[in-house]
């Protein structure tokens, strides 16, 4: 099923396949604001309530599947690459940093909406150029961004593809500020849940919330993050950064996050591909019914950490006429 609807005054695309239903808002960064397994009664993503719609328009990054370009912070709102300077507005005055970018609130256009026996495919596109300069003025590269949503009875496959149409290499760092519901089912509470993450080391942050020179093993409050899991909400703030390392889940290698209901065994899986190098985990103080395990292709402030190997920081660029993609999967069991 695919249908266009009015969602609190915004044009939306509602689509369903198998046990899953989803809701896309093209005009707000092609944000998928709802994903649910209706058979299990699991609401995976934080969806704006009627009284939160205006807040969603201002802070889309705390709802749904918000795309970040760049992810997290750029120190000094500035970096240099191949002899070019990239300057951004300071959006966190106390830290002198730029964060999250603005593509998360830019209008995309739905270019495909196709249903087959096996899946629903929705594709949305955004173009950045001198005539559409909300991003171009700070990241002066012509590019096309394509978001692809494939919904089937296996859940959601979500890809983003960037095409560099400029004449120089384009720095590319992408993330998602994804708030997963905790609890994700009725008749359960936050203490019923654990967050498991395919994390290798914790990357300690400075007072400006930037990566420091120190990485440590998972210890203290995060000792069991990669195996038994940690309580995601209701037990204080979490604002931490981690390198990604595969873990074993159900006898197989796994890259991603899992929210597990320890009382009934149901799980939400947020699987990532090899483009994800780094995690930020944030629960907005811990007294909200959601947590953001944020997959990022490069580390916070990666363009200003070129003294470290790109394999560690995830710093990357797209050659002229080249493309770059990143894929994640969301599903429930």
PDB file of C-alpha atoms in Angstrom, residues 60-196:
ATOM      1  CA  UNK A  60      13.565  17.418  13.220  1.00  0.00           C
ATOM      2  CA  UNK A  61      16.708  15.646  14.418  1.00  0.00           C
ATOM      3  CA  UNK A  62      14.976  14.266  17.524  1.00  0.00           C
ATOM      4  CA  UNK A  63      12.265  12.432  15.570  1.00  0.00           C
ATOM      5  CA  UNK A  64      12.219   9.663  12.991  1.00  0.00           C
ATOM      6  CA  UNK A  65      15.247   9.012  10.767  1.00  0.00           C
ATOM      7  CA  UNK A  66      16.926  12.422  10.396  1.00  0.00           C
ATOM      8  CA  UNK A  67      19.848  12.664   7.978  1.00  0.00           C
ATOM      9  CA  UNK A  68      22.870  14.625   9.230  1.00  0.00           C
ATOM     10  CA  UNK A  69      25.369  16.262   6.848  1.00  0.00           C
ATOM     11  CA  UNK A  70      27.816  16.564   8.520  1.00  0.00           C
ATOM     12  CA  UNK A  71      27.141  14.423  11.595  1.00  0.00           C
ATOM     13  CA  UNK A  72      27.657  16.006  15.002  1.00  0.00           C
ATOM     14  CA  UNK A  73      30.191  18.849  15.393  1.00  0.00           C
ATOM     15  CA  UNK A  74      32.787  20.722  13.350  1.00  0.00           C
ATOM     16  CA  UNK A  75      35.157  22.521  15.728  1.00  0.00           C
ATOM     17  CA  UNK A  76      35.442  26.230  15.068  1.00  0.00           C
ATOM     18  CA  UNK A  77      32.791  25.806  12.351  1.00  0.00           C
ATOM     19  CA  UNK A  78      35.705  25.491   9.903  1.00  0.00           C
ATOM     20  CA  UNK A  79      37.944  22.966   8.193  1.00  0.00           C
ATOM     21  CA  UNK A  80      40.299  22.833   5.227  1.00  0.00           C
ATOM     22  CA  UNK A  81      40.559  20.197   2.533  1.00  0.00           C
ATOM     23  CA  UNK A  82      42.770  20.098  -0.570  1.00  0.00           C
ATOM     24  CA  UNK A  83      43.681  23.751  -0.089  1.00  0.00           C
ATOM     25  CA  UNK A  84      40.066  24.909   0.172  1.00  0.00           C
ATOM     26  CA  UNK A  85      38.454  26.471   3.243  1.00  0.00           C
ATOM     27  CA  UNK A  86      34.999  25.372   4.362  1.00  0.00           C
ATOM     28  CA  UNK A  87      33.268  27.813   6.687  1.00  0.00           C
ATOM     29  CA  UNK A  88      29.975  27.220   8.474  1.00  0.00           C
ATOM     30  CA  UNK A  89      27.823  29.260  10.855  1.00  0.00           C
ATOM     31  CA  UNK A  90      28.389  28.744  14.568  1.00  0.00           C
ATOM     32  CA  UNK A  91      25.296  26.910  15.817  1.00  0.00           C
ATOM     33  CA  UNK A  92      26.561  26.120  19.339  1.00  0.00           C
ATOM     34  CA  UNK A  93      27.911  29.470  20.590  1.00  0.00           C
ATOM     35  CA  UNK A  94      29.146  28.053  23.903  1.00  0.00           C
ATOM     36  CA  UNK A  95      31.368  25.615  21.999  1.00  0.00           C
ATOM     37  CA  UNK A  96      32.070  27.720  18.914  1.00  0.00           C
ATOM     38  CA  UNK A  97      30.986  24.782  16.770  1.00  0.00           C
ATOM     39  CA  UNK A  98      28.747  23.946  13.847  1.00  0.00           C
ATOM     40  CA  UNK A  99      26.610  20.833  14.207  1.00  0.00           C
ATOM     41  CA  UNK A 100      24.282  18.458  12.361  1.00  0.00           C
ATOM     42  CA  UNK A 101      23.951  20.506   9.146  1.00  0.00           C
ATOM     43  CA  UNK A 102      20.648  21.587   7.602  1.00  0.00           C
ATOM     44  CA  UNK A 103      19.793  18.878   5.062  1.00  0.00           C
ATOM     45  CA  UNK A 104      17.642  17.340   7.813  1.00  0.00           C
ATOM     46  CA  UNK A 105      15.064  20.100   7.259  1.00  0.00           C
ATOM     47  CA  UNK A 106      15.386  20.668   3.501  1.00  0.00           C
ATOM     48  CA  UNK A 107      12.633  19.726   1.038  1.00  0.00           C
ATOM     49  CA  UNK A 108      13.135  16.534  -0.937  1.00  0.00           C
ATOM     50  CA  UNK A 109      11.020  15.524  -3.934  1.00  0.00           C
ATOM     51  CA  UNK A 110       9.581  12.025  -4.217  1.00  0.00           C
ATOM     52  CA  UNK A 111      10.891  10.641  -7.519  1.00  0.00           C
ATOM     53  CA  UNK A 112       9.706   7.029  -7.254  1.00  0.00           C
ATOM     54  CA  UNK A 113       6.882   5.243  -5.460  1.00  0.00           C
ATOM     55  CA  UNK A 114       6.555   1.640  -6.592  1.00  0.00           C
ATOM     56  CA  UNK A 115       4.908  -1.398  -5.038  1.00  0.00           C
ATOM     57  CA  UNK A 116       5.706  -4.966  -6.055  1.00  0.00           C
ATOM     58  CA  UNK A 117       4.702  -8.304  -4.595  1.00  0.00           C
ATOM     59  CA  UNK A 118       7.714  -8.243  -2.278  1.00  0.00           C
ATOM     60  CA  UNK A 119       8.302  -4.625  -1.322  1.00  0.00           C
ATOM     61  CA  UNK A 120       7.422  -0.964  -1.478  1.00  0.00           C
ATOM     62  CA  UNK A 121      10.140   1.290  -2.913  1.00  0.00           C
ATOM     63  CA  UNK A 122      10.094   5.021  -2.179  1.00  0.00           C
ATOM     64  CA  UNK A 123      12.825   7.288  -3.515  1.00  0.00           C
ATOM     65  CA  UNK A 124      13.293  10.980  -2.697  1.00  0.00           C
ATOM     66  CA  UNK A 125      15.865  13.435  -4.086  1.00  0.00           C
ATOM     67  CA  UNK A 126      17.512  16.714  -3.133  1.00  0.00           C
ATOM     68  CA  UNK A 127      19.770  18.886  -5.302  1.00  0.00           C
ATOM     69  CA  UNK A 128      22.361  21.309  -3.953  1.00  0.00           C
ATOM     70  CA  UNK A 129      23.774  23.979  -6.267  1.00  0.00           C
ATOM     71  CA  UNK A 130      24.372  27.721  -6.494  1.00  0.00           C
ATOM     72  CA  UNK A 131      20.682  28.340  -7.130  1.00  0.00           C
ATOM     73  CA  UNK A 132      19.698  26.308  -4.063  1.00  0.00           C
ATOM     74  CA  UNK A 133      22.416  27.569  -1.783  1.00  0.00           C
ATOM     75  CA  UNK A 134      21.240  26.815   1.757  1.00  0.00           C
ATOM     76  CA  UNK A 135      23.932  24.099   1.810  1.00  0.00           C
ATOM     77  CA  UNK A 136      26.007  25.191  -1.203  1.00  0.00           C
ATOM     78  CA  UNK A 137      27.121  28.455   0.433  1.00  0.00           C
ATOM     79  CA  UNK A 138      29.020  26.449   3.075  1.00  0.00           C
ATOM     80  CA  UNK A 139      29.701  23.219   1.171  1.00  0.00           C
ATOM     81  CA  UNK A 140      30.312  24.635  -2.327  1.00  0.00           C
ATOM     82  CA  UNK A 141      29.884  21.449  -4.324  1.00  0.00           C
ATOM     83  CA  UNK A 142      27.000  20.678  -6.626  1.00  0.00           C
ATOM     84  CA  UNK A 143      25.558  17.359  -5.544  1.00  0.00           C
ATOM     85  CA  UNK A 144      22.493  15.165  -5.687  1.00  0.00           C
ATOM     86  CA  UNK A 145      21.301  13.318  -2.599  1.00  0.00           C
ATOM     87  CA  UNK A 146      19.024  10.332  -3.103  1.00  0.00           C
ATOM     88  CA  UNK A 147      17.229   8.612  -0.225  1.00  0.00           C
ATOM     89  CA  UNK A 148      15.905   5.118  -0.922  1.00  0.00           C
ATOM     90  CA  UNK A 149      13.434   3.328   1.342  1.00  0.00           C
ATOM     91  CA  UNK A 150      12.635  -0.341   0.721  1.00  0.00           C
ATOM     92  CA  UNK A 151       9.926  -1.763   2.973  1.00  0.00           C
ATOM     93  CA  UNK A 152       9.206  -5.485   3.015  1.00  0.00           C
ATOM     94  CA  UNK A 153       8.118  -8.143   5.466  1.00  0.00           C
ATOM     95  CA  UNK A 154      11.766  -8.212   6.585  1.00  0.00           C
ATOM     96  CA  UNK A 155      11.586  -4.562   7.682  1.00  0.00           C
ATOM     97  CA  UNK A 156      13.187  -1.408   6.298  1.00  0.00           C
ATOM     98  CA  UNK A 157      16.285  -1.108   4.136  1.00  0.00           C
ATOM     99  CA  UNK A 158      17.346   2.543   4.010  1.00  0.00           C
ATOM    100  CA  UNK A 159      20.069   3.894   1.720  1.00  0.00           C
ATOM    101  CA  UNK A 160      21.427   7.355   1.086  1.00  0.00           C
ATOM    102  CA  UNK A 161      23.436   8.040  -2.073  1.00  0.00           C
ATOM    103  CA  UNK A 162      25.416  11.207  -2.805  1.00  0.00           C
ATOM    104  CA  UNK A 163      26.493  12.091  -6.352  1.00  0.00           C
ATOM    105  CA  UNK A 164      29.265  14.696  -6.648  1.00  0.00           C
ATOM    106  CA  UNK A 165      28.518  16.876  -9.664  1.00  0.00           C
ATOM    107  CA  UNK A 166      31.250  19.415  -8.942  1.00  0.00           C
ATOM    108  CA  UNK A 167      34.754  19.638 -10.406  1.00  0.00           C
ATOM    109  CA  UNK A 168      36.608  18.936  -7.147  1.00  0.00           C
ATOM    110  CA  UNK A 169      36.599  16.234  -4.490  1.00  0.00           C
ATOM    111  CA  UNK A 170      33.707  16.687  -2.051  1.00  0.00           C
ATOM    112  CA  UNK A 171      34.184  15.838   1.649  1.00  0.00           C
ATOM    113  CA  UNK A 172      31.464  13.437   2.773  1.00  0.00           C
ATOM    114  CA  UNK A 173      30.438  12.622   6.324  1.00  0.00           C
ATOM    115  CA  UNK A 174      26.947  11.336   7.065  1.00  0.00           C
ATOM    116  CA  UNK A 175      25.039  10.209  10.130  1.00  0.00           C
ATOM    117  CA  UNK A 176      21.565   9.622  11.494  1.00  0.00           C
ATOM    118  CA  UNK A 177      20.298  11.073  14.768  1.00  0.00           C
ATOM    119  CA  UNK A 178      17.852   8.175  15.161  1.00  0.00           C
ATOM    120  CA  UNK A 179      15.634   8.183  18.301  1.00  0.00           C
ATOM    121  CA  UNK A 180      14.484   4.635  19.038  1.00  0.00           C
ATOM    122  CA  UNK A 181      11.502   4.258  21.336  1.00  0.00           C
ATOM    123  CA  UNK A 182      12.093   2.937  24.858  1.00  0.00           C
ATOM    124  CA  UNK A 183       9.677   1.396  25.622  1.00  0.00           C
ATOM    125  CA  UNK A 184       8.718   0.289  22.126  1.00  0.00           C
ATOM    126  CA  UNK A 185       5.694  -1.766  23.240  1.00  0.00           C
ATOM    127  CA  UNK A 186       2.645  -1.116  25.370  1.00  0.00           C
ATOM    128  CA  UNK A 187       2.528  -2.693  28.831  1.00  0.00           C
ATOM    129  CA  UNK A 188       6.264  -2.270  29.363  1.00  0.00           C
ATOM    130  CA  UNK A 189       8.524   0.279  31.063  1.00  0.00           C
ATOM    131  CA  UNK A 190      12.009   1.624  30.457  1.00  0.00           C
ATOM    132  CA  UNK A 191      13.641  -0.755  32.935  1.00  0.00           C
ATOM    133  CA  UNK A 192      12.492  -3.689  30.783  1.00  0.00           C
ATOM    134  CA  UNK A 193      14.958  -2.672  28.051  1.00  0.00           C
ATOM    135  CA  UNK A 194      18.669  -2.875  27.312  1.00  0.00           C
ATOM    136  CA  UNK A 195      20.768  -1.230  24.614  1.00  0.00           C
ATOM    137  CA  UNK A 196      23.381  -3.447  22.970  1.00  0.00           C
TER     138      UNK A 196
END
